mmCIF file of C-alpha atoms in Angstrom:
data_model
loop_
_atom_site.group_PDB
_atom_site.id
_atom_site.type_symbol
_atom_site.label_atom_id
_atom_site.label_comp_id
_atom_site.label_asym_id
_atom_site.label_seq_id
_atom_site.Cartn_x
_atom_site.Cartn_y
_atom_site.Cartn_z
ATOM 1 C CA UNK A 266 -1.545 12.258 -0.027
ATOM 2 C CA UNK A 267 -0.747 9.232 -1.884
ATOM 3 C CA UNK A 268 1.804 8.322 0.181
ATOM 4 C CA UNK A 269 1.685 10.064 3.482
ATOM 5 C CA UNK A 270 2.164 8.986 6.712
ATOM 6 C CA UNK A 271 0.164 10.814 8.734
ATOM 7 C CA UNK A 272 -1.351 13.983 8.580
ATOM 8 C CA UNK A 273 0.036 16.834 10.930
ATOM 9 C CA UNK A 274 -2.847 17.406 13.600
ATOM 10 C CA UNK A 275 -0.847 20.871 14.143
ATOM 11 C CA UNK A 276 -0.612 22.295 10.760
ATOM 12 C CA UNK A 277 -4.655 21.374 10.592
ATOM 13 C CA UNK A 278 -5.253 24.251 12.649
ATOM 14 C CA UNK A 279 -2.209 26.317 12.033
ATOM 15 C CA UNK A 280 -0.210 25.656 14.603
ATOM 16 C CA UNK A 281 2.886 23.295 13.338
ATOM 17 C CA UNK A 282 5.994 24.512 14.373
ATOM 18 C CA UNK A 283 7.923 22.074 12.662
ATOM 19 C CA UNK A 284 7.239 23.764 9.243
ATOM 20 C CA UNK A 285 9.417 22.003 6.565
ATOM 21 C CA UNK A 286 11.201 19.380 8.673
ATOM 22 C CA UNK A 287 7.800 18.528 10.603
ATOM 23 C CA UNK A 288 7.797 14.421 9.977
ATOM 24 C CA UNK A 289 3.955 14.453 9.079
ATOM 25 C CA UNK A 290 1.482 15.734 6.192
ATOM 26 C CA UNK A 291 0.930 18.961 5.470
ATOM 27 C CA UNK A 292 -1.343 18.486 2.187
ATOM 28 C CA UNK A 293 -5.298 18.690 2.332
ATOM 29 C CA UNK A 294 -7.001 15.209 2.493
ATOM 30 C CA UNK A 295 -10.475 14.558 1.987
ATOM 31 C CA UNK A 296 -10.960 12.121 4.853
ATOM 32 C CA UNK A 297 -9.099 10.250 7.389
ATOM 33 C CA UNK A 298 -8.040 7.001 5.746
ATOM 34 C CA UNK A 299 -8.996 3.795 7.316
ATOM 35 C CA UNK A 300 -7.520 2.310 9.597
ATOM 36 C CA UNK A 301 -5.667 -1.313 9.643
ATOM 37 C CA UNK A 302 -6.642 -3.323 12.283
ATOM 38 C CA UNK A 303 -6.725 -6.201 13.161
ATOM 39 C CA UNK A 304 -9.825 -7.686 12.049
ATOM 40 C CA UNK A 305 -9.097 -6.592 8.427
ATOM 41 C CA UNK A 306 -5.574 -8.733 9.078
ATOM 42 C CA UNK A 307 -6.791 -11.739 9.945
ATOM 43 C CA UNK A 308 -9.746 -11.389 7.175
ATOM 44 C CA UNK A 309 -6.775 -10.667 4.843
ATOM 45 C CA UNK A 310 -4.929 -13.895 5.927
ATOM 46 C CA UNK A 311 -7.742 -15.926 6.514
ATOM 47 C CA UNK A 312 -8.010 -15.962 2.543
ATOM 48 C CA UNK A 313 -5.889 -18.402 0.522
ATOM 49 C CA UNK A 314 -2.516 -16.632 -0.039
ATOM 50 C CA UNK A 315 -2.664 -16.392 -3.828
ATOM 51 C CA UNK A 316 -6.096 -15.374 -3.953
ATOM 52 C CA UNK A 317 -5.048 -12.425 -1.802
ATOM 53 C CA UNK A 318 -2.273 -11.337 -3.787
ATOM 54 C CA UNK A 319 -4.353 -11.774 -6.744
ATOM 55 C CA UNK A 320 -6.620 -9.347 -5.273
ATOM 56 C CA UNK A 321 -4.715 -6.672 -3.265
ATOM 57 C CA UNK A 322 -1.737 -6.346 -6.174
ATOM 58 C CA UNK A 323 -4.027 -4.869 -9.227
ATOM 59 C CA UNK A 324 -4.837 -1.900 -6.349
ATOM 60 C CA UNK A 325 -0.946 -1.738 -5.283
ATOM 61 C CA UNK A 326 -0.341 -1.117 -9.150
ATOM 62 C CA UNK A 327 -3.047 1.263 -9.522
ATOM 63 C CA UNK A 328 -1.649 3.293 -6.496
ATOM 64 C CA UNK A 329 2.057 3.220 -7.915
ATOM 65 C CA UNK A 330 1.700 4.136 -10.855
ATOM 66 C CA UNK A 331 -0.540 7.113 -9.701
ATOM 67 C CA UNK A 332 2.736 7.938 -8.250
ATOM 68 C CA UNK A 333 5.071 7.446 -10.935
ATOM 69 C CA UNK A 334 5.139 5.253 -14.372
ATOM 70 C CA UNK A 335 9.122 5.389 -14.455
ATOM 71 C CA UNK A 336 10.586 2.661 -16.114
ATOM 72 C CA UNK A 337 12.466 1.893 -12.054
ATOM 73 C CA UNK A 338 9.014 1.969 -10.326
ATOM 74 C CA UNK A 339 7.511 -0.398 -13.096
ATOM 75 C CA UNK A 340 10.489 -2.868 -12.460
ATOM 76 C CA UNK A 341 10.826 -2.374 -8.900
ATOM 77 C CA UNK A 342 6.706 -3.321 -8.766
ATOM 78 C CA UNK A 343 7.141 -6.493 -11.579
ATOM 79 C CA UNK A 344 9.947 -7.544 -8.461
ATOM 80 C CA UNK A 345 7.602 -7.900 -6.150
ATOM 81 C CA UNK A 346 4.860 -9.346 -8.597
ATOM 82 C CA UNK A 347 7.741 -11.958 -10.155
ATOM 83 C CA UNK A 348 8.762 -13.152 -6.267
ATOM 84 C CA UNK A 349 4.672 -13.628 -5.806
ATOM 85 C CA UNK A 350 4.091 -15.369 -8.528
ATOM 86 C CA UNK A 351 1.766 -12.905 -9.859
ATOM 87 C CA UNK A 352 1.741 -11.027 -13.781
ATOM 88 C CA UNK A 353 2.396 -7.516 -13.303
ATOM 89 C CA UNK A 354 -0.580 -6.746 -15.463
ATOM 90 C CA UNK A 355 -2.838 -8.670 -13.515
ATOM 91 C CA UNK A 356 -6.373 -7.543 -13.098
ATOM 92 C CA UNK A 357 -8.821 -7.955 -10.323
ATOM 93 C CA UNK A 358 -10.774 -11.161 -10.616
ATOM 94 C CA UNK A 359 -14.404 -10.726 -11.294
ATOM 95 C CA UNK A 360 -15.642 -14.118 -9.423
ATOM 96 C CA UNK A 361 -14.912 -11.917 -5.746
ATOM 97 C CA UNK A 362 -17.071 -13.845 -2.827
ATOM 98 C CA UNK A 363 -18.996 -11.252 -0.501
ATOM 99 C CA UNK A 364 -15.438 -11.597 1.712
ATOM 100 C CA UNK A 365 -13.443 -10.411 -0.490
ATOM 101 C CA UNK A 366 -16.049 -7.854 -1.476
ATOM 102 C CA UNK A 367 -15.489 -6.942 1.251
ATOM 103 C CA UNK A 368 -11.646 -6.275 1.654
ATOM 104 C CA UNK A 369 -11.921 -5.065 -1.509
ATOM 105 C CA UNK A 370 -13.710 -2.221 -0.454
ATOM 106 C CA UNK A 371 -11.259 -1.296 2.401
ATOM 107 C CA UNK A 372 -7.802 -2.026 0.593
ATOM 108 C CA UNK A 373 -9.302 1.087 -1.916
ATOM 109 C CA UNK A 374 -9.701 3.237 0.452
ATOM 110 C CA UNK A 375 -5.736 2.994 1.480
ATOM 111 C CA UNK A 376 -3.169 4.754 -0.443
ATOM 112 C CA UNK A 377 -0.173 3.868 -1.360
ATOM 113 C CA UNK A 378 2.169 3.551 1.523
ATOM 114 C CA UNK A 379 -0.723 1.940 3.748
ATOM 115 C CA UNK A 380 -1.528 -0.656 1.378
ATOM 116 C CA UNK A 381 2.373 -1.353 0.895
ATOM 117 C CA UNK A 382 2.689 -1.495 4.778
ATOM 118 C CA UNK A 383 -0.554 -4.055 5.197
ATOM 119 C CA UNK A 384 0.837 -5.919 2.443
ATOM 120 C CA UNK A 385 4.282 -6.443 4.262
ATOM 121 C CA UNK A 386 2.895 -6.900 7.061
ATOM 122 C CA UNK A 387 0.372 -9.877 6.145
ATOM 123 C CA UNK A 388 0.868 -11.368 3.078
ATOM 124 C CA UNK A 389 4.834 -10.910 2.401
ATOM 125 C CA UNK A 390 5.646 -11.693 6.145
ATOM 126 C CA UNK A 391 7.726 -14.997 6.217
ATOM 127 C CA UNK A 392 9.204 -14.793 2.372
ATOM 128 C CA UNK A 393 12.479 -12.713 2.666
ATOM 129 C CA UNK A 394 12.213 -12.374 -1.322
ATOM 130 C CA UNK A 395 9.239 -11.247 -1.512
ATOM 131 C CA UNK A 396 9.449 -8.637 1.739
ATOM 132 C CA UNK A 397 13.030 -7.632 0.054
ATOM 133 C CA UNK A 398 11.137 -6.629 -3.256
ATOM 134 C CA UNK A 399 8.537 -4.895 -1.203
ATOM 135 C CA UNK A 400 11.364 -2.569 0.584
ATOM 136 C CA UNK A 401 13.025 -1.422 -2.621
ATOM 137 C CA UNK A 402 9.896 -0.316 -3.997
ATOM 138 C CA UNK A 403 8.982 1.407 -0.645
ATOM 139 C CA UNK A 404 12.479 2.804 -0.984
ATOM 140 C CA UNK A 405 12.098 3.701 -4.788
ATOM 141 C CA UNK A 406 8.448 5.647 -3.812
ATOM 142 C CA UNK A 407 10.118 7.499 -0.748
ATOM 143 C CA UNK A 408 12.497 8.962 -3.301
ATOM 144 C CA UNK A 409 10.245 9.875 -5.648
ATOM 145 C CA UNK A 410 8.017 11.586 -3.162
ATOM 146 C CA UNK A 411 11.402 13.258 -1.605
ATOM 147 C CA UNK A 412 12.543 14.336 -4.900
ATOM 148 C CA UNK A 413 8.943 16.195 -6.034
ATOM 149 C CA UNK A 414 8.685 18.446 -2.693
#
């Protein structure tokens, strides 16, 4: 569930036709993950851009290498951490206003893919470099969640 897309309403209740080639989840998830809207975006951007990626790329770590430690998906995430200006091994800072407290607490609640996808769609928006980094290492994670099913 780490990297889902959506979970299959159908195959909830038993009912997905689609079986193997249905496009959505079929694993058990604990709760429905939260949503991105558009308040958390503009909370997200209303923050000074290096403070955000200081913040939201510890938890995009965390949630890759959940995924895989492979010496590709460490180098495909130090990409997108070098064209950020961010150390890979950056942790979360421990001076967080109640703001960021606050989209703290949400951006943990996302896996993987979601965080990626906020991420691109916020904060890496505009830099071709960094977006480019971000798509190879949504690439390299589709792969290694296509080559483990």
């Amino acid at each position: 569930p780490n990297f889902c897309t959506r979970v299959c309403l159908f195959y909830a209740v038993g009912r997905c036709a689609s079986g193997s080639s249905c496009e959505f989840c079929h694993l058990d998830h604990a709760e429905a993950p939260p949503k991105i809207d558009k308040r958390l975006r503009e909370r997200l951007l209303a923050l000074p851009r290096s403070r955000a990626l200081i913040i939201s790329l510890p938890l995009l770590r965390r949630r890759v290498m959940a995924m895989s430690t492979s010496q590709s998906t460490k180098r495909a995430y130090a990409r997108v951490c070098e064209q950020c200006g961010v150390e890979p091994s950056a942790a979360l800072p421990g001076d967080l206003s109640k703001g960021e407290k606050a989209i703290l607490k949400i951006l943990k609640e996302m896996n993987c893919r979601r965080l990626l996808v906020l991420l691109q769609r916020t904060l890496f928006l505009g830099n071709y470099l960094i977006f480019d980094a971000s798509e190879e290492l949504f690439s390299h994670l589709t792969s290694v969640v296509c080559a483990a099913t």
